[in-house]
Short mmCIF file of C-alpha atoms in Angstrom, two decimals:
data_model
loop_
_atom_site.label_atom_id
_atom_site.label_comp_id
_atom_site.label_asym_id
_atom_site.label_seq_id
_atom_site.Cartn_x
_atom_site.Cartn_y
_atom_site.Cartn_z
CA MET A 1292 34.79 114.47 17.07
CA HIS A 1293 37.61 114.89 14.64
CA THR A 1294 40.72 113.95 16.63
CA ASP A 1295 44.38 113.72 15.84
CA SER A 1296 44.16 109.96 15.42
CA TRP A 1297 42.39 110.46 12.11
CA MET A 1298 45.48 112.11 10.72
CA GLY A 1299 48.26 110.55 12.77
CA ILE A 1300 50.38 107.46 12.64
CA LEU A 1301 48.87 104.06 13.47
CA PRO A 1302 49.67 102.74 16.94
CA ALA A 1303 51.40 99.41 17.42
CA ARG A 1304 49.04 96.42 17.21
CA GLU A 1305 48.25 94.98 20.62
CA HIS A 1306 46.11 92.14 21.90
CA ILE A 1307 42.71 93.36 23.04
CA PRO A 1308 42.34 92.61 26.78
CA VAL A 1309 39.67 90.16 27.89
CA ALA A 1310 36.89 91.05 30.33
CA THR A 1311 37.88 94.67 30.90
CA PRO A 1312 35.30 97.35 31.72
CA GLY A 1313 34.27 99.46 28.78
CA PRO A 1314 32.65 99.01 25.39
CA PRO A 1315 32.02 95.62 23.80
CA VAL A 1316 34.94 94.04 21.97
CA LEU A 1317 33.00 93.50 18.73
CA ASP A 1318 30.49 95.68 16.90
CA VAL A 1319 28.82 93.87 14.00
CA VAL A 1320 27.15 96.29 11.59
CA ILE A 1321 24.34 95.17 9.29
CA PRO A 1322 23.70 97.79 6.58
CA VAL A 1323 20.09 97.67 5.36
CA HIS A 1324 17.84 99.47 2.91
CA ASN A 1325 14.21 98.37 2.68
CA GLU A 1326 14.81 94.94 4.21
CA GLU A 1327 11.60 94.58 6.25
CA LYS A 1328 11.27 90.91 5.26
CA ASP A 1329 14.75 89.83 6.33
CA ILE A 1330 15.91 92.17 9.09
CA GLU A 1331 14.31 90.49 12.11
CA GLY A 1332 15.34 86.96 11.14
CA CYS A 1333 18.89 88.12 10.42
CA VAL A 1334 19.34 89.98 13.71
CA ARG A 1335 17.86 87.24 15.87
CA ARG A 1336 19.86 84.52 14.15
CA LEU A 1337 23.10 86.50 14.46
CA HIS A 1338 22.38 87.35 18.09
CA GLU A 1339 21.69 83.73 18.99
CA HIS A 1340 24.92 82.65 17.29
CA LEU A 1341 27.04 85.25 19.09
CA VAL A 1342 25.50 84.49 22.50
CA ARG A 1343 26.25 80.81 21.95
CA THR A 1344 29.75 81.00 20.44
CA PHE A 1345 31.40 84.39 21.00
CA PRO A 1346 33.37 84.64 24.29
CA TYR A 1347 33.49 88.46 24.42
CA ASP A 1348 30.92 91.21 24.83
CA PHE A 1349 29.42 92.27 21.52
CA ARG A 1350 27.00 94.68 19.89
CA ILE A 1351 24.85 94.31 16.77
CA THR A 1352 24.20 97.62 15.02
CA VAL A 1353 21.53 97.87 12.33
CA ALA A 1354 22.66 100.65 9.96
CA ASP A 1355 19.47 101.69 8.24
CA ASN A 1356 20.33 103.90 5.28
CA ALA A 1357 17.21 105.74 4.12
CA SER A 1358 14.72 102.86 4.21
CA THR A 1359 11.18 103.81 3.24
CA ASP A 1360 9.42 100.63 4.38
CA ARG A 1361 8.99 99.18 7.90
CA THR A 1362 12.69 98.39 8.34
CA PRO A 1363 13.36 101.22 10.86
CA GLU A 1364 10.28 100.31 12.86
CA ILE A 1365 11.27 96.63 13.09
CA ALA A 1366 14.88 97.49 13.93
CA ALA A 1367 13.78 99.90 16.66
CA ARG A 1368 11.62 97.20 18.22
CA LEU A 1369 14.55 94.77 18.15
CA ALA A 1370 16.73 97.40 19.82
CA ARG A 1371 14.19 97.66 22.64
CA GLU A 1372 13.80 93.90 23.02
CA VAL A 1373 17.43 92.74 22.69
CA ALA A 1374 20.07 94.24 24.96
CA GLU A 1375 22.92 93.88 22.47
CA VAL A 1376 21.11 95.48 19.50
CA SER A 1377 21.26 99.15 18.48
CA LEU A 1378 19.79 101.06 15.56
CA PHE A 1379 21.64 103.67 13.52
CA ARG A 1380 19.55 105.70 11.07
CA LEU A 1381 20.96 107.56 8.05
CA GLU A 1382 18.81 109.70 5.78
CA LEU A 1383 21.08 109.12 2.76
CA LYS A 1384 21.50 105.87 0.81
CA GLY A 1385 24.74 104.02 0.24
CA ARG A 1386 26.20 100.93 1.89
CA GLY A 1387 29.69 102.44 1.97
CA ARG A 1388 28.33 105.62 3.54
CA ALA A 1389 26.54 103.60 6.21
CA LEU A 1390 29.62 101.55 7.08
CA ARG A 1391 31.97 104.50 7.12
CA THR A 1392 29.66 106.52 9.37
CA VAL A 1393 28.76 103.77 11.83
CA TRP A 1394 32.30 102.42 12.07
CA GLY A 1395 33.57 105.95 12.57
CA ALA A 1396 31.19 106.49 15.51
CA SER A 1397 31.64 103.09 17.18
CA ASP A 1398 33.70 102.67 20.35
CA ALA A 1399 34.30 98.93 19.91
CA PRO A 1400 37.94 97.95 19.23
CA VAL A 1401 36.91 95.48 16.50
CA LEU A 1402 34.39 96.45 13.83
CA ALA A 1403 32.74 94.04 11.42
CA TYR A 1404 29.91 93.95 8.94
CA MET A 1405 27.86 91.36 7.10
CA ASP A 1406 25.04 91.44 4.59
CA VAL A 1407 21.49 91.11 5.85
CA ASP A 1408 20.82 87.98 3.79
CA LEU A 1409 23.43 86.07 5.88
CA SER A 1410 24.66 84.26 2.78
CA THR A 1411 27.94 83.61 4.62
CA ASP A 1412 27.95 80.82 7.19
CA LEU A 1413 28.22 82.41 10.63
CA ASN A 1414 30.75 79.83 11.79
CA ALA A 1415 33.36 81.93 9.96
CA LEU A 1416 32.69 84.99 12.15
CA PHE A 1417 34.99 84.12 15.04
CA PRO A 1418 37.87 83.06 12.72
CA LEU A 1419 37.31 86.40 10.95
CA VAL A 1420 37.74 88.60 14.03
CA ALA A 1421 40.19 86.46 16.03
CA PRO A 1422 43.34 87.77 14.23
CA LEU A 1423 42.16 91.33 14.93
CA ILE A 1424 41.52 90.65 18.60
CA SER A 1425 44.94 89.02 18.98
CA GLY A 1426 46.70 91.95 17.31
CA HIS A 1427 48.00 89.84 14.44
CA SER A 1428 46.17 91.59 11.57
CA ASP A 1429 44.68 94.95 10.68
CA LEU A 1430 41.76 93.83 8.50
CA ALA A 1431 40.05 90.50 7.86
CA VAL A 1432 37.92 89.48 4.89
CA GLY A 1433 35.87 86.48 3.96
CA THR A 1434 36.70 84.92 0.63
CA ARG A 1435 34.62 82.71 -1.61
CA LEU A 1436 37.45 82.13 -4.09
CA ALA A 1437 40.14 80.55 -1.90
CA GLY A 1438 40.85 76.91 -1.33
CA GLY A 1439 38.56 75.49 1.33
CA SER A 1440 35.64 77.79 0.46
CA ARG A 1441 32.34 76.14 -0.43
CA VAL A 1442 30.08 78.24 -2.59
CA VAL A 1443 26.62 77.68 -4.04
CA ARG A 1444 25.66 80.21 -6.73
CA GLY A 1445 24.71 80.45 -10.37
CA PRO A 1446 27.23 80.57 -13.25
CA LYS A 1447 26.43 84.21 -14.04
CA ARG A 1448 27.40 85.52 -10.62
CA GLU A 1449 30.37 83.16 -10.46
CA PHE A 1450 31.73 84.50 -13.75
CA ILE A 1451 31.16 88.15 -12.78
CA SER A 1452 32.85 87.69 -9.40
CA ARG A 1453 35.92 85.95 -10.80
CA ALA A 1454 36.22 88.38 -13.72
CA TYR A 1455 36.02 91.37 -11.39
CA ASN A 1456 38.71 90.06 -9.08
CA GLN A 1457 40.94 89.31 -12.07
CA ILE A 1458 40.50 92.94 -13.18
CA LEU A 1459 41.64 94.07 -9.74
CA ARG A 1460 44.69 91.82 -9.92
CA ARG A 1461 45.70 93.02 -13.37
CA SER A 1462 44.92 96.73 -12.99
CA LEU A 1463 45.58 97.47 -9.30
CA SER A 1464 47.95 94.56 -8.48
CA ALA A 1465 45.55 93.42 -5.75
CA ARG A 1466 46.67 90.27 -3.95
CA PHE A 1467 43.48 89.58 -1.95
CA SER A 1468 41.25 87.02 -3.62
CA ASP A 1469 37.69 88.30 -3.07
CA ALA A 1470 36.86 92.00 -2.81
CA GLN A 1471 33.08 91.84 -2.73
CA CYS A 1472 32.22 89.21 -0.14
CA GLY A 1473 29.94 90.95 2.37
CA PHE A 1474 31.85 89.66 5.38
CA LYS A 1475 34.67 91.89 6.65
CA ALA A 1476 36.23 93.23 9.85
CA ILE A 1477 38.73 95.92 10.81
CA ARG A 1478 40.46 97.17 13.94
CA ARG A 1479 39.03 100.47 15.14
CA GLU A 1480 42.30 102.41 15.20
CA VAL A 1481 42.95 101.33 11.61
CA ALA A 1482 39.45 102.35 10.54
CA GLN A 1483 39.91 105.81 12.04
CA VAL A 1484 42.89 106.50 9.77
CA LEU A 1485 41.89 104.44 6.74
CA LEU A 1486 38.25 105.44 6.25
CA PRO A 1487 38.88 109.15 5.51
CA LEU A 1488 41.04 108.00 2.59
CA VAL A 1489 38.17 105.99 1.07
CA GLN A 1490 35.97 108.05 -1.23
CA ASP A 1491 33.25 105.68 -2.45
CA THR A 1492 29.96 105.60 -0.55
CA ASN A 1493 28.32 102.66 -2.27
CA TRP A 1494 29.30 99.12 -3.34
CA PHE A 1495 32.88 99.92 -4.39
CA PHE A 1496 33.63 100.96 -0.79
CA ASP A 1497 34.93 97.47 0.11
CA THR A 1498 37.29 97.27 -2.85
CA GLU A 1499 38.69 100.76 -2.36
CA MET A 1500 39.26 100.14 1.34
CA LEU A 1501 41.13 96.89 0.68
CA VAL A 1502 43.26 98.29 -2.15
CA VAL A 1503 44.34 101.32 -0.10
CA ALA A 1504 45.05 99.15 2.95
CA GLU A 1505 47.10 96.68 0.94
CA ARG A 1506 49.12 99.39 -0.82
CA ALA A 1507 49.88 100.93 2.57
CA GLY A 1508 51.30 97.62 3.80
CA LEU A 1509 48.55 96.74 6.28
CA ARG A 1510 48.07 93.06 7.06
CA ILE A 1511 44.88 91.59 5.58
CA HIS A 1512 43.74 88.20 6.86
CA GLU A 1513 41.59 86.06 4.53
CA VAL A 1514 39.11 83.49 5.81
CA PRO A 1515 37.63 80.86 3.44
CA VAL A 1516 33.86 80.87 3.91
CA ASP A 1517 30.85 78.75 3.07
CA TRP A 1518 28.49 80.90 1.02
CA ILE A 1519 25.03 80.39 -0.50
CA ASP A 1520 23.78 82.87 -3.08
CA ASP A 1521 20.63 84.84 -2.32
CA PRO A 1522 18.46 84.49 -5.44
CA ASN A 1523 16.29 87.41 -4.31
CA SER A 1524 19.14 89.92 -4.11
CA SER A 1525 18.07 93.41 -5.20
CA VAL A 1526 21.55 94.46 -6.36
CA ASN A 1527 21.59 95.83 -9.91
CA ILE A 1528 24.51 93.86 -11.39
CA VAL A 1529 25.03 95.98 -14.52
CA ARG A 1530 24.92 99.32 -12.70
CA THR A 1531 27.12 98.03 -9.86
CA ALA A 1532 29.68 96.64 -12.33
CA THR A 1533 29.80 99.96 -14.19
CA GLU A 1534 30.34 101.91 -10.96
CA ASP A 1535 33.02 99.44 -9.87
CA LEU A 1536 34.96 99.85 -13.12
CA LYS A 1537 34.83 103.63 -12.73
CA GLY A 1538 36.08 103.18 -9.19
CA VAL A 1539 38.96 100.99 -10.36
CA TRP A 1540 40.03 103.71 -12.81
CA ARG A 1541 39.74 106.45 -10.17
CA VAL A 1542 41.70 104.57 -7.50
CA GLY A 1543 44.35 103.43 -9.99
CA LYS A 1544 44.87 107.00 -11.14
CA ALA A 1545 45.05 108.29 -7.56
CA LEU A 1546 47.63 105.65 -6.63
CA ALA A 1547 49.71 106.35 -9.72
CA THR A 1548 49.79 110.09 -9.04
CA GLY A 1549 50.36 109.77 -5.28
CA LYS A 1550 47.13 111.51 -4.28
CA ILE A 1551 46.27 108.97 -1.58
CA ALA A 1552 48.06 109.63 1.70
CA LEU A 1553 49.31 106.09 2.25
CA HIS A 1554 52.03 107.29 4.64
CA ARG A 1555 49.32 107.99 7.24
CA LEU A 1556 48.79 104.25 7.56
CA ARG A 1557 52.35 103.49 8.63
CA ARG A 1558 53.14 101.92 11.98
CA PRO A 1559 55.57 103.62 14.38
CA PHE A 1560 59.18 103.19 13.30
CA GLY A 1561 60.55 100.09 15.00
CA ASP A 1562 57.16 98.35 15.37
CA ASP A 1563 57.59 96.57 12.04
CA PRO A 1564 60.22 93.77 12.07
CA ARG A 1565 61.40 95.11 8.72
CA ASP A 1566 62.65 98.20 10.59
CA THR A 1567 65.15 96.10 12.52
CA GLU A 1568 68.74 96.97 11.74
CA LEU A 1569 71.26 94.14 11.63
CA PRO A 1570 74.98 94.68 11.01
CA GLY A 1571 75.75 94.17 7.34
CA VAL A 1572 72.10 93.66 6.34
CA PRO A 1573 70.64 96.70 4.53
CA THR A 1574 66.99 97.32 5.38
CA GLY A 1575 64.55 96.37 2.64
CA LEU A 1576 67.27 95.27 0.20
CA ALA A 1577 65.36 92.31 -1.25
CA ARG A 1578 62.21 94.33 -1.90
CA GLN A 1579 64.19 97.18 -3.40
CA LEU A 1580 66.08 94.83 -5.70
CA VAL A 1581 62.85 93.36 -7.01
CA GLY A 1582 61.37 96.80 -7.63
CA PHE A 1583 64.58 98.07 -9.20
CA CYS A 1584 64.80 95.08 -11.55
CA MET A 1585 61.21 95.53 -12.70
CA VAL A 1586 61.71 99.25 -13.29
CA GLY A 1587 65.06 98.57 -14.94
CA ALA A 1588 63.64 96.02 -17.35
CA LEU A 1589 60.93 98.42 -18.47
CA SER A 1590 63.39 101.30 -18.68
CA THR A 1591 65.82 99.28 -20.77
CA ALA A 1592 63.07 98.34 -23.22
CA PHE A 1593 61.95 101.98 -23.32
CA TYR A 1594 65.56 103.10 -23.89
CA LEU A 1595 66.14 100.65 -26.76
CA VAL A 1596 62.92 101.73 -28.48
CA LEU A 1597 63.91 105.38 -28.17
CA TYR A 1598 67.44 104.68 -29.41
CA SER A 1599 66.14 102.86 -32.46
CA LEU A 1600 63.77 105.75 -33.25
CA PHE A 1601 66.37 108.47 -32.71
CA ARG A 1602 68.95 106.50 -34.73
CA LEU A 1603 66.81 106.97 -37.84
CA GLY A 1604 67.61 110.68 -37.88
CA MET A 1605 70.93 111.11 -36.09
CA GLY A 1606 74.23 109.47 -35.29
CA ALA A 1607 74.79 106.71 -32.78
CA GLN A 1608 76.31 108.90 -30.05
CA ALA A 1609 73.58 111.55 -30.24
CA ALA A 1610 70.81 108.94 -30.36
CA ASN A 1611 72.31 107.15 -27.36
CA ALA A 1612 72.65 110.35 -25.31
CA LEU A 1613 69.10 111.54 -26.02
CA ALA A 1614 67.49 108.14 -25.45
CA LEU A 1615 69.43 107.67 -22.23
CA LEU A 1616 68.46 111.14 -20.99
CA VAL A 1617 64.71 110.63 -21.55
CA SER A 1618 64.70 107.12 -20.08
CA ALA A 1619 66.82 108.26 -17.12
CA VAL A 1620 64.24 110.88 -16.09
CA ALA A 1621 61.47 108.29 -16.28
CA ASN A 1622 63.63 105.72 -14.49
CA THR A 1623 64.41 108.07 -11.59
CA ALA A 1624 60.73 108.96 -11.15
CA ALA A 1625 59.69 105.29 -11.22
CA ASN A 1626 62.41 104.17 -8.80
CA ARG A 1627 61.64 107.06 -6.49
CA ARG A 1628 58.05 105.95 -6.17
CA LEU A 1629 58.07 102.18 -6.63
CA THR A 1630 61.50 101.01 -5.46
CA PHE A 1631 62.38 103.35 -2.62
CA GLY A 1632 58.85 104.34 -1.55
CA VAL A 1633 59.31 108.12 -1.68
CA ARG A 1634 55.95 109.84 -2.20
CA GLY A 1635 54.92 113.44 -2.63
CA ARG A 1636 56.73 116.26 -4.38
CA GLU A 1637 59.18 117.08 -1.62
CA HIS A 1638 62.79 116.93 -2.89
CA ALA A 1639 61.58 115.66 -6.28
CA LEU A 1640 63.72 118.15 -8.24
CA ARG A 1641 66.77 117.35 -6.12
CA HIS A 1642 66.28 113.65 -6.72
CA GLN A 1643 66.00 114.24 -10.47
CA ALA A 1644 69.17 116.35 -10.43
CA GLN A 1645 71.03 113.62 -8.58
CA GLY A 1646 69.54 111.10 -10.97
CA LEU A 1647 70.97 113.03 -13.89
CA LEU A 1648 74.42 112.79 -12.34
CA VAL A 1649 73.88 109.05 -12.07
CA PHE A 1650 72.76 109.22 -15.71
CA ALA A 1651 76.11 110.76 -16.57
CA VAL A 1652 77.82 107.63 -15.24
CA GLY A 1653 75.62 105.48 -17.46
CA LEU A 1654 76.27 107.76 -20.40
CA LEU A 1655 80.00 107.46 -19.83
CA LEU A 1656 79.82 103.67 -19.80
CA THR A 1657 77.59 103.32 -22.86
CA SER A 1658 79.29 106.06 -24.88
CA GLY A 1659 82.65 104.58 -24.05
CA SER A 1660 81.42 101.21 -25.27
CA LEU A 1661 80.25 102.71 -28.57
CA ALA A 1662 83.57 104.55 -28.95
CA ALA A 1663 85.45 101.32 -28.35
CA LEU A 1664 83.29 99.62 -30.96
CA ASP A 1665 84.07 102.35 -33.52
CA ALA A 1666 87.77 102.17 -32.70
CA ALA A 1667 87.73 98.48 -33.56
CA GLY A 1668 87.31 99.55 -37.17
CA GLY A 1669 85.09 98.31 -39.96
CA LYS A 1670 81.40 98.83 -40.58
CA THR A 1671 79.31 98.11 -37.48
CA SER A 1672 75.83 96.64 -37.80
CA HIS A 1673 72.84 97.90 -35.84
CA ALA A 1674 72.56 94.52 -34.09
CA ALA A 1675 76.16 94.78 -32.91
CA GLU A 1676 75.52 98.25 -31.54
CA LEU A 1677 72.48 97.02 -29.60
CA THR A 1678 74.44 94.07 -28.19
CA VAL A 1679 77.23 96.29 -26.95
CA LEU A 1680 74.72 98.74 -25.46
CA ILE A 1681 72.87 95.98 -23.63
CA VAL A 1682 76.08 94.74 -22.01
CA ALA A 1683 77.12 98.28 -21.12
CA ASN A 1684 73.67 99.01 -19.69
CA LEU A 1685 73.87 95.96 -17.44
CA ALA A 1686 77.03 97.34 -15.90
CA ALA A 1687 75.51 100.82 -15.72
CA THR A 1688 72.41 99.36 -14.04
CA LEU A 1689 74.42 97.86 -11.20
CA VAL A 1690 76.24 101.14 -10.64
CA ARG A 1691 72.93 103.00 -10.86
CA PHE A 1692 71.28 100.88 -8.17
CA LEU A 1693 74.18 101.33 -5.77
CA LEU A 1694 74.21 105.10 -6.27
CA LEU A 1695 70.43 105.43 -5.94
CA ARG A 1696 70.38 103.34 -2.79
CA THR A 1697 73.40 104.82 -1.03
CA TRP A 1698 73.19 108.43 -2.24
CA VAL A 1699 70.01 109.64 -3.98
CA PHE A 1700 67.40 107.83 -1.86
CA ALA A 1701 69.56 106.88 1.12
CA GLN A 1702 67.04 108.32 3.61
CA GLY A 1703 63.89 107.55 1.58
CA SER A 1704 62.17 104.99 3.72
CA ARG A 1705 63.35 106.46 7.02
CA GLY A 1706 62.27 109.90 6.00
CA ALA A 1707 58.77 108.64 5.40
CA HIS A 1708 58.68 107.28 8.93
CA ALA A 1709 60.13 110.42 10.37
CA ARG A 1710 57.61 112.66 8.64
CA THR A 1711 54.73 110.72 10.12
CA ALA A 1712 56.09 110.32 13.61
CA PRO A 1713 53.66 111.60 16.25
CA SER A 1714 54.61 114.83 17.89
CA SER A 1715 52.63 114.35 21.08
CA GLU A 1716 51.15 111.72 23.34
CA PRO A 1717 48.41 109.50 21.87
CA VAL A 1718 44.94 110.97 22.11
CA SER A 1719 42.62 109.19 24.48
CA HIS A 1720 39.34 108.00 23.02
CA ASP A 1721 37.68 106.95 26.24
CA ARG A 1722 34.05 107.95 26.31
CA GLU A 1723 32.01 109.09 29.27
CA PRO A 1724 29.85 106.30 30.71
CA ARG A 1725 26.19 106.48 29.86
CA HIS A 1726 23.31 105.57 32.13
CA PRO A 1727 21.58 102.36 31.01
CA LEU A 1728 18.11 102.66 29.61
CA ASP A 1729 15.20 100.59 30.77
CA GLU A 1730 12.40 98.97 28.85
CA THR A 1731 10.23 102.06 28.97
CA THR A 1732 12.85 104.46 27.67
CA PRO A 1733 11.71 105.96 24.37
CA ILE A 1734 13.87 105.73 21.27
CA VAL A 1735 16.36 108.56 21.32
CA TYR A 1736 17.92 110.19 18.28
CA ARG A 1737 20.92 112.45 18.40
CA PRO A 1738 23.00 114.04 15.62
CA LEU A 1739 26.49 112.77 15.01
CA PRO A 1740 29.53 115.04 14.98
CA HIS A 1741 30.82 116.22 11.63
CA TYR A 1742 34.08 114.35 11.51
CA TYR A 1743 34.38 114.16 7.71
CA ALA A 1744 35.34 117.00 5.41
CA ASP A 1745 35.92 117.45 1.71
CA ALA A 1746 39.17 119.33 1.73
CA ALA A 1747 42.79 118.97 0.77
CA SER A 1748 45.43 118.80 3.45
CA PRO A 1749 48.39 121.20 3.34
CA ASP A 1750 50.58 118.48 1.85
CA GLY A 1751 48.20 118.01 -1.06
CA ASP A 1752 46.66 114.72 0.06
CA ALA A 1753 42.95 114.47 -0.56
CA GLN A 1754 40.74 114.01 2.49
CA HIS A 1755 37.74 112.05 1.40
CA GLY A 1756 34.44 111.96 3.15
CA ARG A 1757 31.20 113.83 3.28
CA ALA A 1758 30.10 116.30 5.91
CA ASP A 1759 26.49 115.66 5.00
CA ASP A 1760 26.97 111.94 5.73
CA ALA A 1761 27.39 112.73 9.41
CA ALA A 1762 24.76 115.45 9.38
CA GLU A 1763 22.08 113.22 7.95
CA THR A 1764 22.35 110.53 10.61
CA SER A 1765 20.87 109.65 13.95
CA TRP A 1766 21.46 107.03 16.58
CA THR A 1767 19.07 104.79 18.47
CA ALA A 1768 20.25 102.96 21.56
CA THR A 1769 18.44 100.85 24.08
CA ALA A 1770 19.49 98.44 26.76
CA ARG A 1771 17.59 96.01 28.94
CA PRO A 1772 18.76 94.43 32.20
CA ARG A 1773 19.89 90.86 31.60
CA PRO A 1774 18.54 87.96 33.65
CA ASP A 1775 21.84 87.87 35.59
CA GLY A 1776 21.31 91.44 36.75
CA HIS A 1777 23.92 93.02 34.51
CA THR A 1778 23.25 95.63 31.88
CA ALA A 1779 24.53 95.39 28.32
CA ARG A 1780 27.61 97.43 27.59
CA ASN A 1781 26.36 98.75 24.31
CA THR A 1782 24.41 101.63 25.80
CA ARG A 1783 25.12 105.15 24.63
#
């Protein structure tokens, strides 16, 4: 069911209690499509490993997305034979679609997934989910490109993987090292808010999820893994690479234009240590200074280029005023978004108007410097003019930062928190207990609720998802009594 938590603020991270009644702590999803040769070995090996090493209750969910071979039949048999195994059937293809749908329907507080080939050593599974269980991190990813990782694969795949991750670093400023390793986990409350913002339903799903999470300030934990390439992988490298590049362009454009509702992924105000107010220590000053310097450097270069161009057809004062005006508008927009974190169109015109008043201060300083240079007498070279303008702009930059911080965007970051503050008590997601099924219970399918919609919210933020994803799905659940007399907690 579509609840307020999908649209609301993230709750504070808390440690997941041990040995409490309710759903299993971990739900490991294995997305499959026509994997009749590998599915049984994968599930049994994973189950044996979790029984032996994982100290919490768990569930293994086979997410079968539109298989046409014996994969559903084998998975259904495993669900009947193994208490901790469930089958989830989708009638539409797409790994991203399968993960988004199954994670969205799961009641486990920690959600994970891994590829059916089990290329990643399973000893990394507990280190992957431990930071999520403890409440330290929001997402966790396995990485094959960090120090400590041991990887066996051919040069072609190695080159493609490293090149792709370099593209992400250069184009989307991604700081995580490996976007495509099929070994990831996420806290359930984070998934509920994050997944509707992720549009891709195929292989780019992982990358888009990580980029959006990172831009929103969520904590991503990386785990170096041991990884052996599957030489029989059916992934079409060329087609996947093409789709990924299209996805990079789409996400980069959406981030640049503010179409992704990153503010929905904020924690409650005061939960983040950066919200702490100390006497004489402005909140976020260091980060704002870095952003302001980067924007200022680009704006100064832009201003000097414009001045040089305008100077070809007009006098120094006119060229300075026009160049400063154009660069000031761009500078205010960039600082609004990148330095002070103000998103959306609300108050944009007011901020630009205030920015123009700040521009007037800069104009006064630079024009006064040019006037003083002219008053000195003699013919002034273009290089001398630029030198004087650079010095004057440095002074104007300092004044500009102080005015932007204390006047124009004084309530920027707090306003973002205030706009996303919950207006009511948190919504409970407790589910009604289900009666356990016995060995003779037939496989049961039931439709999932339509909790995705393709629509735009009133504030203009795109809500991604597909109603037909939920419609074209079904769930299989079985449970057998364990030898100790208890019944698995993964029954539905």
